[in-house]
Coordinates of C-alpha atoms and ligand atoms in Angstrom, one line a residue:
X98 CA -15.6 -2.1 15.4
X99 CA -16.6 -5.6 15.9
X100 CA -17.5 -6.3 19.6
X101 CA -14.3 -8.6 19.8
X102 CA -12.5 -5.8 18.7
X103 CA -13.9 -3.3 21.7
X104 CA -13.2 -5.8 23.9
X105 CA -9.7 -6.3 23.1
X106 CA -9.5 -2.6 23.0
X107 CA -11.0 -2.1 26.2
X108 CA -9.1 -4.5 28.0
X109 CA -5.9 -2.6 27.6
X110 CA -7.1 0.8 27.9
X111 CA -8.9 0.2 31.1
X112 CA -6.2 -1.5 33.3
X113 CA -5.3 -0.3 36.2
X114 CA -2.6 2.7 36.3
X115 CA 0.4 1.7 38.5
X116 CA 1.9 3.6 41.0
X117 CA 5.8 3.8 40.8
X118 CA 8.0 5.0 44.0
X119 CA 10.7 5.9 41.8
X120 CA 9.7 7.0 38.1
X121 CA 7.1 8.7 36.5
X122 CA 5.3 7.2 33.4
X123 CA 3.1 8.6 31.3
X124 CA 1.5 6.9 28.4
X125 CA 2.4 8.0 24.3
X126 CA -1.0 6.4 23.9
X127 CA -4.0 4.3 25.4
X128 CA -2.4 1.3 23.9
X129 CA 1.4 1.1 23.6
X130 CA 4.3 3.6 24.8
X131 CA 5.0 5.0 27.9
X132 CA 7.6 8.4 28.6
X133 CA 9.7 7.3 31.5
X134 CA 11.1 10.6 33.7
X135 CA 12.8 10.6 36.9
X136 CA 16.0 8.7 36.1
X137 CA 19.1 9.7 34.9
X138 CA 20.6 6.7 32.9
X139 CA 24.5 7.5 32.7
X140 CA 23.9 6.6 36.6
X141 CA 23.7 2.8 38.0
X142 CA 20.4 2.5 38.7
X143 CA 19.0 1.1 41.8
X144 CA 17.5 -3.0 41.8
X145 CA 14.1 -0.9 42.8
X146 CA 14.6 1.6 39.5
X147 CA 15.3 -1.5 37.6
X148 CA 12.5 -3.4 38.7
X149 CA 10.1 -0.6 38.4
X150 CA 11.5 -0.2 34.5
X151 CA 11.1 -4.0 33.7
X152 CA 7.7 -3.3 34.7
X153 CA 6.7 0.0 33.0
X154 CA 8.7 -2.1 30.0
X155 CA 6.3 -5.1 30.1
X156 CA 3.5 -3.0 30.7
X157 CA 4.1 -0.6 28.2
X158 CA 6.1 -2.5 25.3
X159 CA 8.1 1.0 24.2
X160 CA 9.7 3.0 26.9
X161 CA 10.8 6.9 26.2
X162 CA 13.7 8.6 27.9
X163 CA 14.3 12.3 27.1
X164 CA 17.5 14.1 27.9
X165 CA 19.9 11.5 28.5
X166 CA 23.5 12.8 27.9
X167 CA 25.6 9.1 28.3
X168 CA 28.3 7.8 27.2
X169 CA 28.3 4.3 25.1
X170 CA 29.4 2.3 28.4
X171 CA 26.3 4.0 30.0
X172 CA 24.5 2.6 27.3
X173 CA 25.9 -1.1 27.2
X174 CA 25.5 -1.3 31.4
X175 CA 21.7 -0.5 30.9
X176 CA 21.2 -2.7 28.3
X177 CA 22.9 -5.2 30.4
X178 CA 20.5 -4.4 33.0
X179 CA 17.8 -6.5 30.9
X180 CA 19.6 -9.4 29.3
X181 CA 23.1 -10.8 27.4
X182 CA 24.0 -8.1 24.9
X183 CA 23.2 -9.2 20.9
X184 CA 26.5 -8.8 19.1
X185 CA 26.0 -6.9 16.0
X186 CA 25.2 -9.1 12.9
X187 CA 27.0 -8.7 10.5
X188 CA 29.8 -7.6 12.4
X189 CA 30.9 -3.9 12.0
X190 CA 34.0 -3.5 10.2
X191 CA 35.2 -1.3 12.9
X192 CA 34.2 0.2 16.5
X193 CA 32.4 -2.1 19.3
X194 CA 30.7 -5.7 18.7
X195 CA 27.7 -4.3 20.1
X196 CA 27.2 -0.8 18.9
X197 CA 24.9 -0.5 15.6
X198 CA 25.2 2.8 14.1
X199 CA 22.0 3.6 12.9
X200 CA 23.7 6.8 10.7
X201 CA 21.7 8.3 7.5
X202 CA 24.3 10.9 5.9
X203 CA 22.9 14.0 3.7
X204 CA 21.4 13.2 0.9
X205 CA 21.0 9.1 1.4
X206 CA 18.6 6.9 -0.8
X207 CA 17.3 4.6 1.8
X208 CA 17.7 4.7 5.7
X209 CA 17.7 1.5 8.0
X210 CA 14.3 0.3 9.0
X211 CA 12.1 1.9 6.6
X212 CA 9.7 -0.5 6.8
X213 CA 7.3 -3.0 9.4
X214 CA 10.0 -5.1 11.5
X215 CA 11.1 -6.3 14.7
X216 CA 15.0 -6.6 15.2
X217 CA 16.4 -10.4 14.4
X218 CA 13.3 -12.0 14.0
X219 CA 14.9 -14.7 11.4
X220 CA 17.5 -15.4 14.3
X221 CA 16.8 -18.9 16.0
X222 CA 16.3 -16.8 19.0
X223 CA 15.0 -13.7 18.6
X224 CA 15.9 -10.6 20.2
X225 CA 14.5 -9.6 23.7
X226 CA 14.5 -5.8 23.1
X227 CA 16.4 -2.8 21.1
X228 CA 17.8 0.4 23.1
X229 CA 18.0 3.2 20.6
X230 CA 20.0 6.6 21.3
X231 CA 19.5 9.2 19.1
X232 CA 21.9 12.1 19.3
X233 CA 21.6 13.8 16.2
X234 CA 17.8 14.9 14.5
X235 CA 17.6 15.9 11.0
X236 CA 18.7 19.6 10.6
X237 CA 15.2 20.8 9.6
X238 CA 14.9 20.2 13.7
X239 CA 11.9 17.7 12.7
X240 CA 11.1 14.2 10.9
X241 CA 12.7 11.3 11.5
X242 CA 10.0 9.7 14.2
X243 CA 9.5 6.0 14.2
X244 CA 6.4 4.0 14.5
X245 CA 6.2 1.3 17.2
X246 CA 2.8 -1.4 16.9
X247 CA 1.5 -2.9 19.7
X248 CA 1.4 -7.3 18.2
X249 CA -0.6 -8.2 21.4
X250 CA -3.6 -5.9 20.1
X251 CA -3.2 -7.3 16.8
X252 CA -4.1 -10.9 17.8
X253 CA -6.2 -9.7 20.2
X254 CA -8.2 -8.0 17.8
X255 CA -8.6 -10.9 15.4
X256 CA -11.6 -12.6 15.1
X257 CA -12.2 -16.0 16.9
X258 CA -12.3 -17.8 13.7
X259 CA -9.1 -16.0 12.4
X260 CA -7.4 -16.9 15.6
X261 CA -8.5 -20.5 15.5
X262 CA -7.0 -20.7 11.7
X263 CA -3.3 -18.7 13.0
X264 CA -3.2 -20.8 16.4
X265 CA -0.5 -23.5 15.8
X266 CA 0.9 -22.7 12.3
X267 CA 4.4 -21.3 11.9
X268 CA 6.0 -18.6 9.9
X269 CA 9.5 -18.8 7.9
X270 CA 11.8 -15.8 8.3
X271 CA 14.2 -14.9 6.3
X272 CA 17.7 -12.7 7.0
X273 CA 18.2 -12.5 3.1
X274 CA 14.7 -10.8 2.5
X275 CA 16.3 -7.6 4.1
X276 CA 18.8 -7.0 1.6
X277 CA 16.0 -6.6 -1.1
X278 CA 17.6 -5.4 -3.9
X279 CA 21.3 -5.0 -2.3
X280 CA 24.0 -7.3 -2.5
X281 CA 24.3 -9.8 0.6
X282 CA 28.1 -8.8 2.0
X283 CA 31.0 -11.3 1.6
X284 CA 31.0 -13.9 4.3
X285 CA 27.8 -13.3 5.8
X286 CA 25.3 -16.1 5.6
X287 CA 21.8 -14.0 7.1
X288 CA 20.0 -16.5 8.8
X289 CA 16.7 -18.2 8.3
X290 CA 14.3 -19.4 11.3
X291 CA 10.7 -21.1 11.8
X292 CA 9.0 -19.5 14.8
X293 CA 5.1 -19.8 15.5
X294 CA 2.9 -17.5 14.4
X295 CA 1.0 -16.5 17.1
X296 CA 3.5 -16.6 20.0
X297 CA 3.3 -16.4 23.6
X298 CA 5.9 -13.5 25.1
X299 CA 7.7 -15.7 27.3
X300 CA 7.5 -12.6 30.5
X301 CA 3.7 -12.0 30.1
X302 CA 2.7 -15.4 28.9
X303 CA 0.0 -13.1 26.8
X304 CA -0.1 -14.2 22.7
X305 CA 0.8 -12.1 20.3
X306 CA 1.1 -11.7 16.3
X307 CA 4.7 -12.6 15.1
X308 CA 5.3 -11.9 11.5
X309 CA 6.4 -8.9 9.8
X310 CA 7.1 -8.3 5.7
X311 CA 10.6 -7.3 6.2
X312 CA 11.5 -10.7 6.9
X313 CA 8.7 -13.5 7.3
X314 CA 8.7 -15.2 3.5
X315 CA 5.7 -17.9 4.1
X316 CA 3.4 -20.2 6.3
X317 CA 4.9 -23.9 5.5
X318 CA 1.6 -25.7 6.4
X319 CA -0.7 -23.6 3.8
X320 CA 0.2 -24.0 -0.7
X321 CA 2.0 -21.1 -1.9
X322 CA -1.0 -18.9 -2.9
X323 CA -2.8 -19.4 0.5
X324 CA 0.4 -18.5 2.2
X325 CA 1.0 -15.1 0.3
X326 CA -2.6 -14.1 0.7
X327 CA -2.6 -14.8 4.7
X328 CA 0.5 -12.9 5.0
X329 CA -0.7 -10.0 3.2
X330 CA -3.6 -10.0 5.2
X331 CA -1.7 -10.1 8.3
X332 CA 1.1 -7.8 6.9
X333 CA -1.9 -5.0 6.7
X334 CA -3.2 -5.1 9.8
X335 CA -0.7 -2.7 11.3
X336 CA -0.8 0.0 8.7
X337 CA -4.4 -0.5 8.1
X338 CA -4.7 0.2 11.7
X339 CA -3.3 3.2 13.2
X340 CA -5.2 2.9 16.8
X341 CA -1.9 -0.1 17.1
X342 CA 1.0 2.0 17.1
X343 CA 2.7 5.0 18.5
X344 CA 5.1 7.6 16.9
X345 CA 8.1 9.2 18.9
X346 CA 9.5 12.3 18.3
X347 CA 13.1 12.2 18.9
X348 CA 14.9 15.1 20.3
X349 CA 18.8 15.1 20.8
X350 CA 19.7 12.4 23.9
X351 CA 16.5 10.7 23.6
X352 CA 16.8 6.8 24.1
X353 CA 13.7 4.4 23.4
X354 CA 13.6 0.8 24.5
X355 CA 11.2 -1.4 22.5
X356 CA 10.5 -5.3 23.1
X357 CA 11.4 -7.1 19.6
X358 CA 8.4 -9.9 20.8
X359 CA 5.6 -8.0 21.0
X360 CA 6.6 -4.4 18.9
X361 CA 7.0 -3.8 15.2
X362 CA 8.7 -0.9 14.3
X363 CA 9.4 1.2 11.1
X364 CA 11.8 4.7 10.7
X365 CA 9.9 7.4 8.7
X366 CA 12.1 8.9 6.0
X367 CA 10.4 12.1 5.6
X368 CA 13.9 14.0 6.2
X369 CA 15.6 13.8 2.9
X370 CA 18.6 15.2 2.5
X371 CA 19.3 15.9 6.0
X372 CA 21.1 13.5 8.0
X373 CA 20.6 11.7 11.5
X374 CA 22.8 9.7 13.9
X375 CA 22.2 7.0 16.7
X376 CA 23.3 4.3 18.4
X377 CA 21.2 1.0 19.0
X378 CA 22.2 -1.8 21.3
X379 CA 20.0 -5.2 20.7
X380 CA 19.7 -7.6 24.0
X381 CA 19.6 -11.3 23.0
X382 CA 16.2 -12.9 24.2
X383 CA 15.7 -17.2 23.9
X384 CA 13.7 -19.4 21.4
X385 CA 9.8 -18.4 21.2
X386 CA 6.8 -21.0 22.1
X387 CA 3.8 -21.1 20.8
Ligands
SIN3 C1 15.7 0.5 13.5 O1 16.1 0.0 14.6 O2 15.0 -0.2 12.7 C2 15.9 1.9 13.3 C3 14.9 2.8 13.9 C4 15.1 4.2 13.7 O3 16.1 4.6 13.0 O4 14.3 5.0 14.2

């Protein structure tokens, strides 16, 4: 690695560990992902529970809960806990505003989320964070996980000349890039937004990498051409890169939280033709500075 990369490596890995009075966290990895225990979440939790998770979750960027039998209220009041609830877009045809089903029956050619992306990025305000309960794993009692990619370590590890070119441009993204190949549904106009590319999480005030192939179409500053071949650049940095991200294994009643600013994340469809069923909740978050 180049010594700007160590350094942004080192940075993170060498912090401080925190001491918590009423949770216990233990990191997935070095860099990104924590397993929270201690807390039962079909409960209220406490101001000093929820304090302590909003810091594990700023700290950490993905937060694990295993073992969480709740009910969908249980899962709304937690979400609630960290922002307005994001009604789901399109709406569903039936059931509550704010429950996605994230449901892949037997035998299904494509699953939602295969691929790089952070929920609602082409929204004008982005989403602060996704909660994710997953109560039924593929039959084969494994695959399935999803990869979470820590976007503070990807600008971080830029070079300075990189960064210098990134700081201040902006990025297009684009709701209809999502439907790739499927038709857009009646009535739904997906939305399109202009956010910067490098972006400052408005909790952490730390700069991070914002754009992600599912939906960001181009960089309206550079010609088409320069535009494609940035992007693709950028676009590679997380796979190219494994050291950015963390996988989680999902067992029946596990919940992950992820922050849509600083996290990509992508479900693995290695499961085919067995089925799996969720629920994910998104939390509205507010426009994103540069
Ligand atoms: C998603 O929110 O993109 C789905 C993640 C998953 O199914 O693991």
């Amino acid at each position: 690695m180049e010594q700007y990369e160590l350094d942004a490596v080192k940075a993170i890995t060498t912090r401080p560990a925190r001491d918590y009075r009423t949770l216990s966290v233990r990191g997935l990895t070095p860099v990104i992902g924590a397993e929270v225990s201690g807390l039962d979440l079909g409960t209220e939790l406490t101001e000093e529970q929820l304090a302590e998770l909003k810091t594990a979750f700023l700290d950490h960027q993905v937060l694990v809960f295993r073992d969480q039998v709740i009910t969908a209220e249980d899962h709304k009041r937690l979400a609630a806990s960290f922002g307005e609830l994001r009604p789901v877009n399109p709406p569903p045809e039936n059931g509550d505003p704010y429950i996605l089903e994230v449901a892949t029956s037997a035998e299904a050619a494509n699953v939602f989320g295969n691929g790089w992306h952070a929920d609602g990025t082409a929204d004008a305000e982005p989403s602060l964070g996704s909660m994710l309960h997953i109560t039924e794993i593929p039959e084969a009692g494994s695959g399935g996980d999803t990869l979470f990619a820590n976007m503070y370590l990807a600008y971080d590890m830029l070079s300075p000349a990189m960064k210098s070119l990134l700081d201040g441009l902006t990025a297009v993204h684009d709701g209809s890039l999502a439907f790739r190949g499927h038709p857009i549904p009646p009535n739904y106009t997906p939305p399109c937004s202009e956010h910067p590319l490098v972006v400052r999480h408005p909790e952490t005030d730390r700069k991070l990498l914002y754009v992600n192939p599912a939906y960001t179409s181009h960089i309206p500053q550079l010609s088409a051409d320069e535009s494609r071949a940035v992007l693709d650049l950028l676009f590679s940095f997380v796979p190219n890169r494994p050291m950015l991200a963390c996988r989680v294994r999902w067992e029946p009643n596990t919940l992950v939280f992820w922050d849509n600013r600083c996290v990509q994340h992508h479900a693995t469809y290695d499961y085919y033709p067995h089925s799996r069923y969720g629920q994910r909740i998104a939390i509205n978050g507010g426009p994103l500075k540069g």
